[in-house]
Coordinates of C-alpha atoms (C1' of nucleotides) in Angstrom, one line a residue:
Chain A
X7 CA 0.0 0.0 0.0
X8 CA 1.9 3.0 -1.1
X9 CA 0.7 5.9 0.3
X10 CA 2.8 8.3 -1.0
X11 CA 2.2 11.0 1.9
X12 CA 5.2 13.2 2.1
X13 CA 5.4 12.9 6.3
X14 CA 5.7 10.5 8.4
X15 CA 4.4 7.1 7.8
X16 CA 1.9 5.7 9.3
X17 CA 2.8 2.3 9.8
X18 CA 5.0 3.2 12.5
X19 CA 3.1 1.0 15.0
X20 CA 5.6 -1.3 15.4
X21 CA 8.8 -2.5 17.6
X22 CA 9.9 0.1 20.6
X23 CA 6.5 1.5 21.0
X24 CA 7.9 4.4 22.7
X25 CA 8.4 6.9 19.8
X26 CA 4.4 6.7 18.6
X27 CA 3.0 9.2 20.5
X28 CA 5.3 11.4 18.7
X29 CA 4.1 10.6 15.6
X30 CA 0.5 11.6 16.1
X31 CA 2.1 15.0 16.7
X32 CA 0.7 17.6 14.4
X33 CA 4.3 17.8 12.9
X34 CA 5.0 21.4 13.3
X35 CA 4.6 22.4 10.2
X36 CA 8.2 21.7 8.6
X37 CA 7.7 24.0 5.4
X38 CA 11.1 23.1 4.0
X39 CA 12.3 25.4 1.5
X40 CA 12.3 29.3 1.5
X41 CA 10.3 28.8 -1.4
X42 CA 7.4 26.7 0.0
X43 CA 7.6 29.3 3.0
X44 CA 7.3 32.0 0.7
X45 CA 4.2 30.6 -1.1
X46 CA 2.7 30.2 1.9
X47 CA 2.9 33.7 2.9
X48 CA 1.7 34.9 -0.6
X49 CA -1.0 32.6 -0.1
X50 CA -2.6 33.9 3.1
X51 CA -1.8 37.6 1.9
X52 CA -4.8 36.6 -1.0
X53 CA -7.0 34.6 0.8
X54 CA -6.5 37.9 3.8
X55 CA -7.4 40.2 0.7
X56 CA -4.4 41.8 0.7
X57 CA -3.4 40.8 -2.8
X58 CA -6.7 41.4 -4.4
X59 CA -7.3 39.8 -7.7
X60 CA -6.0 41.1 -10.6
X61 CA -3.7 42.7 -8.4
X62 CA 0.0 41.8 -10.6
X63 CA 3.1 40.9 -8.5
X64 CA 6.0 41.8 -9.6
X65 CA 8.8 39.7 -8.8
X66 CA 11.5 42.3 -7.6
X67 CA 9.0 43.7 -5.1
X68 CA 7.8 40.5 -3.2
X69 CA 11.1 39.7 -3.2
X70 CA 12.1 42.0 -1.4
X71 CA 9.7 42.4 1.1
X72 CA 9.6 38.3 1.9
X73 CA 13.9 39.0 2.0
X74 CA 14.1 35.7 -0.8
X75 CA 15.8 36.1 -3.9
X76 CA 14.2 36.2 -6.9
X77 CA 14.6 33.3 -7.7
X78 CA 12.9 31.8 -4.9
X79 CA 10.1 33.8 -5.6
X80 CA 10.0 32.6 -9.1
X81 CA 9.7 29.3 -7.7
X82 CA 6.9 29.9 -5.7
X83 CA 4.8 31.9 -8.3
X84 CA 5.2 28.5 -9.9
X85 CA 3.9 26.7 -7.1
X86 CA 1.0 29.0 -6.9
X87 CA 0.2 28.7 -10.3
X88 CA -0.4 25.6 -10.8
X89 CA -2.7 26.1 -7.6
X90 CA -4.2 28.2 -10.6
X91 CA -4.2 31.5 -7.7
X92 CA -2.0 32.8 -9.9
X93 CA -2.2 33.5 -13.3
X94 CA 1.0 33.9 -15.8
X95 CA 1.8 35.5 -19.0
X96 CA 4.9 35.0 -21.0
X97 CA 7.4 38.3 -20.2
X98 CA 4.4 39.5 -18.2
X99 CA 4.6 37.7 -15.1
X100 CA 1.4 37.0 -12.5
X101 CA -1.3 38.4 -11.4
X102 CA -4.1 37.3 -8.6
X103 CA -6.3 35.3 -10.7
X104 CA -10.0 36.4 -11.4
X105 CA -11.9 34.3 -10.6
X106 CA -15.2 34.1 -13.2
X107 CA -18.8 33.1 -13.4
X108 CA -17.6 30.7 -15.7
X109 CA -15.0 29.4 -13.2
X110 CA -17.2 28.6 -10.8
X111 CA -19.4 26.7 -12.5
X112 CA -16.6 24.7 -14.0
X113 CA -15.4 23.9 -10.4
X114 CA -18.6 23.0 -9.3
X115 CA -18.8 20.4 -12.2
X116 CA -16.2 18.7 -10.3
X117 CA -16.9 18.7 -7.1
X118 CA -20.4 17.1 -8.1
X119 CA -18.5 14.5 -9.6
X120 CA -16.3 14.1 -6.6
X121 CA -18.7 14.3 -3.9
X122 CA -21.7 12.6 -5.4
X123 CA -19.7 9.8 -6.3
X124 CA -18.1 9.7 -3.1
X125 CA -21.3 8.9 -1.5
X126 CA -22.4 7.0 -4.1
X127 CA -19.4 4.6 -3.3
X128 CA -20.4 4.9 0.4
X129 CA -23.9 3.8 0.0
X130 CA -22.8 0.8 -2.1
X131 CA -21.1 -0.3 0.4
X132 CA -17.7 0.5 -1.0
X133 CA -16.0 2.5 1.1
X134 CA -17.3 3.8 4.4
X135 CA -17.2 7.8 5.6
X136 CA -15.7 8.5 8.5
X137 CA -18.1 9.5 10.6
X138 CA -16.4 11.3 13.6
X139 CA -14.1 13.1 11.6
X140 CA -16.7 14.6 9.5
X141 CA -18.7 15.1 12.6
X142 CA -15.3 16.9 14.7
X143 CA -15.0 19.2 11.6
X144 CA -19.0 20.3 11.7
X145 CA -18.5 21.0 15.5
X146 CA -15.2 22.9 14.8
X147 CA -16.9 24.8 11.9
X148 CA -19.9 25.4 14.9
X149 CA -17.9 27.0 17.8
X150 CA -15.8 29.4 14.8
X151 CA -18.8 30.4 13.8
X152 CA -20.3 30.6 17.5
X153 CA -17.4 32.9 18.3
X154 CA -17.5 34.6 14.7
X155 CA -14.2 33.3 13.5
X156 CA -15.7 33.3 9.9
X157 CA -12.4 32.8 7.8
X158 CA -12.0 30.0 9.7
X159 CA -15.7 28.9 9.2
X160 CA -15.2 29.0 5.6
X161 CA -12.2 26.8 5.8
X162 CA -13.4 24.2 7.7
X163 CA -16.1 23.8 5.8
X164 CA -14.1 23.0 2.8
X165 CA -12.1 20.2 5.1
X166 CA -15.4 18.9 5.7
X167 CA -15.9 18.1 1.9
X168 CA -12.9 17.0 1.8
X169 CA -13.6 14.7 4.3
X170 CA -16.2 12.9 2.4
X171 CA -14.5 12.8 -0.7
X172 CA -11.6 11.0 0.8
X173 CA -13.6 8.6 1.3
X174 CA -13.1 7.0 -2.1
X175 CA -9.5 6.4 -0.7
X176 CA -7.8 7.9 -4.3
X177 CA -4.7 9.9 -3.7
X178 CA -5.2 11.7 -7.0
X179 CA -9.2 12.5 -6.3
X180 CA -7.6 14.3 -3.2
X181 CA -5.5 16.0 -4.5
X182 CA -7.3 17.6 -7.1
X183 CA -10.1 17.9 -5.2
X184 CA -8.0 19.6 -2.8
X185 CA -6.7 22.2 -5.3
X186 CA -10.7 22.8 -6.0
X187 CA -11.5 24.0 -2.7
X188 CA -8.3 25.9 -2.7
X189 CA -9.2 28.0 -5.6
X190 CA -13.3 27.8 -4.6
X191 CA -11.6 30.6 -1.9
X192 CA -10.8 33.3 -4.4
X193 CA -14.7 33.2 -5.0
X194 CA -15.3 34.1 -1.4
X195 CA -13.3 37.0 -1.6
X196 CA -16.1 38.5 -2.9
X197 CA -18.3 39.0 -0.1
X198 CA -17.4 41.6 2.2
X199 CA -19.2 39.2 4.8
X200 CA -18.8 36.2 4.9
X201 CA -20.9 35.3 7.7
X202 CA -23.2 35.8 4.5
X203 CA -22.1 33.2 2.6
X204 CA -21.3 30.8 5.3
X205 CA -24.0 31.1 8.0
X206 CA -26.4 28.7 7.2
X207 CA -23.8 26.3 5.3
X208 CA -23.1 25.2 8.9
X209 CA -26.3 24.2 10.1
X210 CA -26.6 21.8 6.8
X211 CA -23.6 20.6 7.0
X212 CA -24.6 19.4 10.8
X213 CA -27.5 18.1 9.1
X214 CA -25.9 16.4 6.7
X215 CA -23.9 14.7 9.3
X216 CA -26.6 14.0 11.1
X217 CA -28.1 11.6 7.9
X218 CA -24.8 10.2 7.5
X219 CA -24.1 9.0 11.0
X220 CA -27.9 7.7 10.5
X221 CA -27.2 5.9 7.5
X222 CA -29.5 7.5 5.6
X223 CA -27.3 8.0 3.2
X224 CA -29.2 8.3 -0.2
X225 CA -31.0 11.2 2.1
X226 CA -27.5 12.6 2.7
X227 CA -26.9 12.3 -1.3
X228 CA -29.8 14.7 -2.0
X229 CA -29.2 17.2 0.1
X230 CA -25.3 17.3 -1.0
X231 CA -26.8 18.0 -4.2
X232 CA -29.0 20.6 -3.4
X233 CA -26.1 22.1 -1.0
X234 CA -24.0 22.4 -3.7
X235 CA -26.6 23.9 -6.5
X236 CA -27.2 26.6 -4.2
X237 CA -23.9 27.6 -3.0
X238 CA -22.5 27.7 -6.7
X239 CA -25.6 29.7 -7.2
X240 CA -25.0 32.1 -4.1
X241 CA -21.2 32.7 -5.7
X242 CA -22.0 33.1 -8.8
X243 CA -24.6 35.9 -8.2
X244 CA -21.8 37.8 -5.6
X245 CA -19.3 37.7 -8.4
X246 CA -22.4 39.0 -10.9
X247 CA -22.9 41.9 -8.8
X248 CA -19.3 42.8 -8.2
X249 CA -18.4 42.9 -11.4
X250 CA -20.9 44.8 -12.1
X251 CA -20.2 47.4 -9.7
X252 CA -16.9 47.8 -9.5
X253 CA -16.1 47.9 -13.3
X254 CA -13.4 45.2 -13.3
X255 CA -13.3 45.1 -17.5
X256 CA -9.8 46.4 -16.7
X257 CA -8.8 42.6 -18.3
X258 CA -7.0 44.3 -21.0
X259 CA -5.1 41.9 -23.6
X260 CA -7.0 39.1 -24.7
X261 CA -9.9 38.2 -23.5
X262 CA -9.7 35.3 -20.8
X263 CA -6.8 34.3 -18.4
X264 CA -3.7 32.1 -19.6
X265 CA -1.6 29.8 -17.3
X266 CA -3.9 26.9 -16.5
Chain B
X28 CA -13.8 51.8 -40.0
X29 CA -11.2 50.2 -41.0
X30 CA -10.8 48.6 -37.8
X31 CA -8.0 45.6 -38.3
X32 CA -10.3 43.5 -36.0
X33 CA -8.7 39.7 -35.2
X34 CA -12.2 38.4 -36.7
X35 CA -14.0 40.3 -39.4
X36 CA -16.9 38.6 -40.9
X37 CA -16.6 36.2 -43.7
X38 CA -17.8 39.3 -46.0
X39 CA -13.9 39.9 -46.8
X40 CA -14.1 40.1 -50.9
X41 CA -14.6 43.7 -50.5
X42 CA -12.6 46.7 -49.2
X43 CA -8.7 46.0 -48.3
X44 CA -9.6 42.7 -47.3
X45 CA -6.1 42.0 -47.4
X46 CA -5.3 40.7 -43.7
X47 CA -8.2 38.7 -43.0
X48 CA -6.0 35.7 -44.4
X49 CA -3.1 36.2 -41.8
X50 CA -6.0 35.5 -38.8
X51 CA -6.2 32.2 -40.0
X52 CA -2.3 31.6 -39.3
X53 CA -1.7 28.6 -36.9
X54 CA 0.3 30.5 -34.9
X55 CA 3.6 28.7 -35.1
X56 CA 4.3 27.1 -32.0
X57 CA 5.7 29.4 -29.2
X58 CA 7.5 26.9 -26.7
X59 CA 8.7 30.3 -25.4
X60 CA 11.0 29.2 -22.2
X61 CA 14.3 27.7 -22.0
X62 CA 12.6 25.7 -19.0
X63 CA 9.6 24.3 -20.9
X64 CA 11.9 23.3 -24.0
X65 CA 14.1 21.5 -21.5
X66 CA 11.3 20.1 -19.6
X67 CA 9.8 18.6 -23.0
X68 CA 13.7 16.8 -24.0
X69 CA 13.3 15.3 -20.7
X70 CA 9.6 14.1 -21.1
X71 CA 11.0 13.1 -24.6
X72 CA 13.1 10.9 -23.1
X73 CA 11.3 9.5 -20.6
X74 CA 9.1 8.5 -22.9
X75 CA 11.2 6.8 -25.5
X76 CA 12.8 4.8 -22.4
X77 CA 16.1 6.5 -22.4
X78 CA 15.6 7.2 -19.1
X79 CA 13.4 4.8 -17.2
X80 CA 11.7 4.7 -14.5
X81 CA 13.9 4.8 -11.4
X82 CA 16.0 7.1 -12.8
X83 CA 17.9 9.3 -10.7
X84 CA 18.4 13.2 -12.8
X85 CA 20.8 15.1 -11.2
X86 CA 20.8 19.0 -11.4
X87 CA 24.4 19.1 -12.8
X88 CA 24.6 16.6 -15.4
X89 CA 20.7 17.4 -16.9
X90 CA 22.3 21.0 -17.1
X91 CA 25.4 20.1 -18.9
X92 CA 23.8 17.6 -21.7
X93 CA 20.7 20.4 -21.9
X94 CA 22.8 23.3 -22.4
X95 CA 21.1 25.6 -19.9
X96 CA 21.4 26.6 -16.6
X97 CA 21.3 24.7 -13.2
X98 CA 18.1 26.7 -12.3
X99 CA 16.4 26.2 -15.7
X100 CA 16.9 22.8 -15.5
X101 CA 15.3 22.9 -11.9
X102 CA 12.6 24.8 -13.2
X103 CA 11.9 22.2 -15.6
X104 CA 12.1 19.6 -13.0
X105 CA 9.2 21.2 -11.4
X106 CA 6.7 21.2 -14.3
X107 CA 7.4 17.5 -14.8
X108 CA 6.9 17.0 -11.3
X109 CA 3.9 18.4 -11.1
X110 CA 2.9 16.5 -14.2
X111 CA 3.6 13.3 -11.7
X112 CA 6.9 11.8 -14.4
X113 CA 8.8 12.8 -11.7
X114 CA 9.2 12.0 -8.0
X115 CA 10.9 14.2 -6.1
X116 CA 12.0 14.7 -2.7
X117 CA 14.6 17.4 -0.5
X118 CA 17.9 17.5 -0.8
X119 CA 17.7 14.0 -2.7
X120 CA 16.6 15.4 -6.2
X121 CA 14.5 13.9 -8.7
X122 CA 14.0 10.5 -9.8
X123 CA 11.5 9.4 -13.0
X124 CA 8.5 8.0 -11.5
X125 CA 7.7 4.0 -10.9
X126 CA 4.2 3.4 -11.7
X127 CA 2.8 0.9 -9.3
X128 CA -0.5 -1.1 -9.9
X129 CA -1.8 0.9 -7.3
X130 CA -1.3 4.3 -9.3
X131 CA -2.7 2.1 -12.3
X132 CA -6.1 1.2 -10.3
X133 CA -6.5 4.9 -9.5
X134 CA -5.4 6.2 -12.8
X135 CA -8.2 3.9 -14.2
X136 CA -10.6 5.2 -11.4
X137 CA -10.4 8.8 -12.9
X138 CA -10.4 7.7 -16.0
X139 CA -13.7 6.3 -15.8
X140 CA -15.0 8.9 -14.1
X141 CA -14.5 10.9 -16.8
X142 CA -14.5 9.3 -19.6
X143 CA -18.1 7.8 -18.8
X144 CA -19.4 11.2 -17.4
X145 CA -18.8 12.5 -21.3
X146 CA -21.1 9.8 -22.7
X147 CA -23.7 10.3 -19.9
X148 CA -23.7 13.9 -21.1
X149 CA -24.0 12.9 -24.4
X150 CA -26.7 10.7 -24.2
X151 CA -28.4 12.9 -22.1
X152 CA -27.8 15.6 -24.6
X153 CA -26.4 18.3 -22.8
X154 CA -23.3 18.2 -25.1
X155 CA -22.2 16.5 -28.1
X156 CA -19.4 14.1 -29.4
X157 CA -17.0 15.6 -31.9
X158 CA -17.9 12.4 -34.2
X159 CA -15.4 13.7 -37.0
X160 CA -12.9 14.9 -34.8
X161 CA -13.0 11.1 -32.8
X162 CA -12.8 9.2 -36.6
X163 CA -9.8 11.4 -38.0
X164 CA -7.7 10.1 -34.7
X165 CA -9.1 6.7 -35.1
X166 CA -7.9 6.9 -38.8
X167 CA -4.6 8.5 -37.7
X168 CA -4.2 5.7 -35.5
X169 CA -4.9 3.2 -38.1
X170 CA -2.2 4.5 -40.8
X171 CA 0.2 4.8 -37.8
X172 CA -0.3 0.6 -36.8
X173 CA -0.2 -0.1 -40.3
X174 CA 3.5 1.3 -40.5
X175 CA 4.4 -0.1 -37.5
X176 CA 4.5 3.3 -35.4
X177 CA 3.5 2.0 -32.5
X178 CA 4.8 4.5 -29.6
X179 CA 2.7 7.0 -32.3
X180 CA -0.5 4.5 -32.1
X181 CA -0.2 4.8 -28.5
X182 CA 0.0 8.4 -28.5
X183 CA -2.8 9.1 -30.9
X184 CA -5.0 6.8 -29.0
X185 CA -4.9 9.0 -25.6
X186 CA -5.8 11.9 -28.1
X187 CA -8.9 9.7 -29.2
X188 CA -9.7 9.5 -25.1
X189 CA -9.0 13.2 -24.7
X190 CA -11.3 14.0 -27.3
X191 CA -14.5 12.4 -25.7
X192 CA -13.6 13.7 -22.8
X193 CA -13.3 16.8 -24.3
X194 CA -17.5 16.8 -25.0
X195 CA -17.9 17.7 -21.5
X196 CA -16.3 21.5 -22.2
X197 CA -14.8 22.1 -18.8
X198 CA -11.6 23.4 -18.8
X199 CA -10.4 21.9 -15.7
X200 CA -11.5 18.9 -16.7
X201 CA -9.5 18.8 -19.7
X202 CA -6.2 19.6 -17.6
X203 CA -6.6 17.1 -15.3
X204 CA -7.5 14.5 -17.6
X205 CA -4.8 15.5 -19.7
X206 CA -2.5 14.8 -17.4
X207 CA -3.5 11.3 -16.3
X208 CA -3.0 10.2 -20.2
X209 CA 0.7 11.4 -19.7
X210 CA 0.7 9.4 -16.3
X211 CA -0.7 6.6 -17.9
X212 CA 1.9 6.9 -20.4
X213 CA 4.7 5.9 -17.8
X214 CA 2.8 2.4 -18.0
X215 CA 2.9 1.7 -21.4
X216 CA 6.8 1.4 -21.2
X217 CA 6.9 -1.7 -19.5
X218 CA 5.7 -3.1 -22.2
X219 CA 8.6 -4.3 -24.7
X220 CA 6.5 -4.9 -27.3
X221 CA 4.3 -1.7 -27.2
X222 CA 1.9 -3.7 -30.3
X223 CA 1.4 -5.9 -27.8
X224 CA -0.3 -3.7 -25.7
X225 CA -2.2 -1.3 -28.5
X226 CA -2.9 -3.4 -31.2
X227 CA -6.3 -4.6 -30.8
X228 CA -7.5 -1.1 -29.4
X229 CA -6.9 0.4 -32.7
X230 CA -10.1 -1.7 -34.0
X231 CA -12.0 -1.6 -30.9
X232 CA -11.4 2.7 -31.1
X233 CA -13.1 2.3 -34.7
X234 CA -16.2 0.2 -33.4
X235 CA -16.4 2.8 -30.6
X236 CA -16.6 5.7 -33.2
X237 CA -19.0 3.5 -35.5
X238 CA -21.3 3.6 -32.5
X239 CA -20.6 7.0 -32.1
X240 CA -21.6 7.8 -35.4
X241 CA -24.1 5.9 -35.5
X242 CA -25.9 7.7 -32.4
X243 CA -25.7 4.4 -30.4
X244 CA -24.5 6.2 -27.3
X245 CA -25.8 3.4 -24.7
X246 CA -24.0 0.7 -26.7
X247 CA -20.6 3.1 -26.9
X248 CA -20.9 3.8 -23.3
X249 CA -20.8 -0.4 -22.6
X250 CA -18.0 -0.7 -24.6
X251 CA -16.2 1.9 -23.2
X252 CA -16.6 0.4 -19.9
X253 CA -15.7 -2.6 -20.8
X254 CA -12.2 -0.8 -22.8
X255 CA -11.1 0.6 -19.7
X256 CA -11.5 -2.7 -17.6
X257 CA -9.2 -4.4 -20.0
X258 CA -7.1 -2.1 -20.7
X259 CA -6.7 -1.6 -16.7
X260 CA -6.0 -5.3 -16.5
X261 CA -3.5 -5.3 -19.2
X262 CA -1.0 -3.0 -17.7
X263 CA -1.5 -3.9 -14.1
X264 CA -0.2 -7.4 -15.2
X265 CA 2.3 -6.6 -17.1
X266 CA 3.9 -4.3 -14.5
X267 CA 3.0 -7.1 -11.9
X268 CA 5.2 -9.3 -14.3
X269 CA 7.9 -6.9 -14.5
X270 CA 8.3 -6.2 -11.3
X271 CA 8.3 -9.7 -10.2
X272 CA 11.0 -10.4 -12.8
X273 CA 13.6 -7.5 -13.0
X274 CA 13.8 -6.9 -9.1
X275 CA 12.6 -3.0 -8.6
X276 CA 12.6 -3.5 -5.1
X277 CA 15.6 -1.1 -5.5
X278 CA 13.2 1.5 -3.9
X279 CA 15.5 2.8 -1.3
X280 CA 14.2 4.0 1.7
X281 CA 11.1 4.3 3.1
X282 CA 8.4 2.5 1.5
X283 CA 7.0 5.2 -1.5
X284 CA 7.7 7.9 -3.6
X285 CA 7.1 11.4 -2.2
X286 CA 6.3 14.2 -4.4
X287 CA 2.7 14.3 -6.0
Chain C
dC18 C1' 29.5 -7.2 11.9
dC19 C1' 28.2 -3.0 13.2
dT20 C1' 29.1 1.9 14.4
dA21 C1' 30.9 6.5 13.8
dA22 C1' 33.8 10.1 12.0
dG23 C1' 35.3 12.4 8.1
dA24 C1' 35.4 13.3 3.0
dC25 C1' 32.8 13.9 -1.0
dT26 C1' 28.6 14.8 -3.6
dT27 C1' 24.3 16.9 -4.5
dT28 C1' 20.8 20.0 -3.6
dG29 C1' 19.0 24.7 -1.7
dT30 C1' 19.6 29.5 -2.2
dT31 C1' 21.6 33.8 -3.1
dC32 C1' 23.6 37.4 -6.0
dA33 C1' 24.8 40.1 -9.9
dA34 C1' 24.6 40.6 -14.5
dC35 C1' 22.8 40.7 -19.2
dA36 C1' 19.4 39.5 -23.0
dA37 C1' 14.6 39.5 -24.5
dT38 C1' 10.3 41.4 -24.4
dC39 C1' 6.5 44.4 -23.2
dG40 C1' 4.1 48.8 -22.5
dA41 C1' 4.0 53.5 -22.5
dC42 C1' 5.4 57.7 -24.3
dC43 C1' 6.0 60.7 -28.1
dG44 C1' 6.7 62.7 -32.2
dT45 C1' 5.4 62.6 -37.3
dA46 C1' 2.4 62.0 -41.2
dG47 C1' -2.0 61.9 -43.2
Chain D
dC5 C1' -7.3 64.8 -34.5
dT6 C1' -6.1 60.2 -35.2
dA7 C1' -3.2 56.5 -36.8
dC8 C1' 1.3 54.8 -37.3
dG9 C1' 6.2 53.9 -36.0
dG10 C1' 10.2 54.2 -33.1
dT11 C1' 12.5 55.0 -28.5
dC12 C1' 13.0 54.2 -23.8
dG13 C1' 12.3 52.4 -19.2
dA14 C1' 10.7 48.6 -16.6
dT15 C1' 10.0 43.8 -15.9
dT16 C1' 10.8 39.2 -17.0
dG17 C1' 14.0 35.2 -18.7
dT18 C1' 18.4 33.1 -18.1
dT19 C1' 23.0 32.6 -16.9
dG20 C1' 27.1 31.5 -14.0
dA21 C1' 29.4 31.4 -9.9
dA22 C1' 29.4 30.9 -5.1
dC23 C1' 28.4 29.1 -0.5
dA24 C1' 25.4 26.7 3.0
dA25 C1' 22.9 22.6 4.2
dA26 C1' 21.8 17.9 3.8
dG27 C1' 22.6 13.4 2.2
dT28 C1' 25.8 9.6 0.7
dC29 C1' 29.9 7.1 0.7
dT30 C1' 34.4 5.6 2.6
dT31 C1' 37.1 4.3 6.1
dA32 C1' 38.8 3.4 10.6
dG33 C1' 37.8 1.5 14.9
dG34 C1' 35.2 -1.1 18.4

DNA sequence: CCTAAGACTTTGTTCAACAATCGACCGTAG
DNA sequence: CTACGGTCGATTGTTGAACAAAGTCTTAGG
């Protein structure tokens, strides 16, 4: 069984017992390379709103505000780009990505695919969800959104679809499934609450566990569905209206994005 | 209002029509970057077995037979990473991936999810086949067996797979399913003889597009399931046999490859 | 046989420089 | 005034050398 998970392995449950408590350790973050360290800090200055999209960033400047070199921050435009939060041009370099009405549909295509055949699997008896962790991540998602932590509501609520699409136990549905919800954030950038676009996505999503700790899993199927309709449809119409206000037809060149 | 626009209507026999021809151009190839002409030699010769799988490439030499730089050559290390041909991990370098059955299984498992999603949509109307697009590749492929070109038959026949995919008009899936025929790839070279492995798919391609044609989408959609099964089967056994035989247990340490 | 210290190799990262390309500015011609 | 064409400055693309950090191999010793 190869799993090919970059950390530590978890067949480690054998010999000198002693070390295993270790390993359950939430591994400190080991971000390796400047590079890696330096995506990550581009990353959380978009998803913070910082880097707006369509915002360009020029490679000189980040590099020498994150103190890399520029080729390091080469490297992690790269990295981000093939997140697709970036987009690139030939001589040009990146710019926050846009993300469009046409985007988000695309990515919702997907995750139907994904999630619907996730449970699909589960309720032929194929695989089996895993209950408590889904249900841990609803009750996270409920005290951040209790204590009105709403960044952080939105992101567990994406590790809670992930959750059930891991269930289908295929390294490569993860990670591109993973890289979907990862990009689904530049869509929330839109609202300027997002207690408006995640409120009541809680409240289902304890539902939804509630049907699948029941076993009522074909129930649990329909209401995924209808979940997801409506929260393509509740983006969709946010990035309708903010492109309409704010004239954002500053796209120049061309007329979509390149560097998919 | 003699606006050069890209594409002015077909009513170009009068005025100074002259330049409508040059839109049609087909664009001459860019392959811009000094990193994504190394990065295809290398993918060149992965895939004509010059390098095979197992492969350690190290920075220095990759740079000195390439010509270019020891950061180009990085950089091009990176999009063939994330193209899963290579595995990589820190401070060891990169290696050209080993496909294990397991990748097979879950290779397969995307595949069908795609592959059969763009015949539900057909049937179902929401999109259509490409019918003459499909029978030009299946004809390609045909002339290509018939000379004997089989690393082109093999080719040619992942464009045929692309292109029903391609029904489904969604951009990401596209990418991603473009990338598991170059995974995929990685298995056909364990095959010495590679008619051995696409010979009778050339014929079975045709029947497919016959039943495209022929608007029997049910009927294609059984035989496609029944393709992927087989073809599935075929390269898990062969790597099976090949890894019983040639001992690839050479894997080094730890159990898997890191990277994806 | 196994272990450990040191030498060697390869990767990670930086820096400075130059070539290639793009976009904007700015005259000139119609 | 607008359209065209060239110049210039800024940014990206790429190189080569250099050094630090981590891994691998060799060798000496228990």
């Amino acid at each position: 069984m190869v799993k090919p998970s970059r950390h530590s392995d978890p067949s480690a449950s054998e010999g000198s017992g002693r070390l295993d408590d270790l390993a359950d350790l939430p591994a400190l973050r080991p971000l390796p390379t400047a590079a890696e360290r330096a995506a990550e800090v581009i990353r959380e200055n978009i998803f913070e709103g910082r880097f707006a999209p369509g915002t360009p960033l020029p490679e000189a400047a980040l590099s020498k505000a994150l103190q890399v070199s520029r080729n390091t921050v080469r490297e992690a435009f790269r990295m981000l780009t093939s997140e697709h939060l970036l987009t690139y041009e030939a001589h040009r370099g990146v710019m926050v990505r846009w993300l469009s009405e046409v985007d988000v549909g695309d990515i919702y295509r997907l995750r139907r695919m994904f999630e619907l055949a996730a449970l699909d699997h589960a309720i032929d008896g194929r695989h089996e969800l895993d209950v408590s962790a889904i249900g841990d991540l609803v009750t996270t998602a409920e005290r951040a959104a209790a204590a009105g932590r709403w960044k952080e509501v939105g992101t567990v609520n994406l590790r809670f679809h992930e959750q059930i699409v891991a269930a289908q136990q295929s390294p490569r549905i993860n990670e591109v499934f993973r890289r979907l919800m990862t990009e689904i954030r530049l869509g929330f950038l839109v609202f300027t609450d997002p207690a408006e676009l995640h409120g009541d996505f809680v409240p289902r999503n304890r539902e939804l566990h509630g049907l699948i700790a029941g076993g009522d899993l074909r129930q649990a199927r329909a209401e995924l569905a209808i979940y997801l309709d409506e929260a393509e449809h509740r983006i969709t119409t946010a990035i309708r209206g903010s492109s309409d206000r704010s004239g954002r037809s500053g796209r120049s060149r061309k007329e979509g994005q390149a560097g998919v």
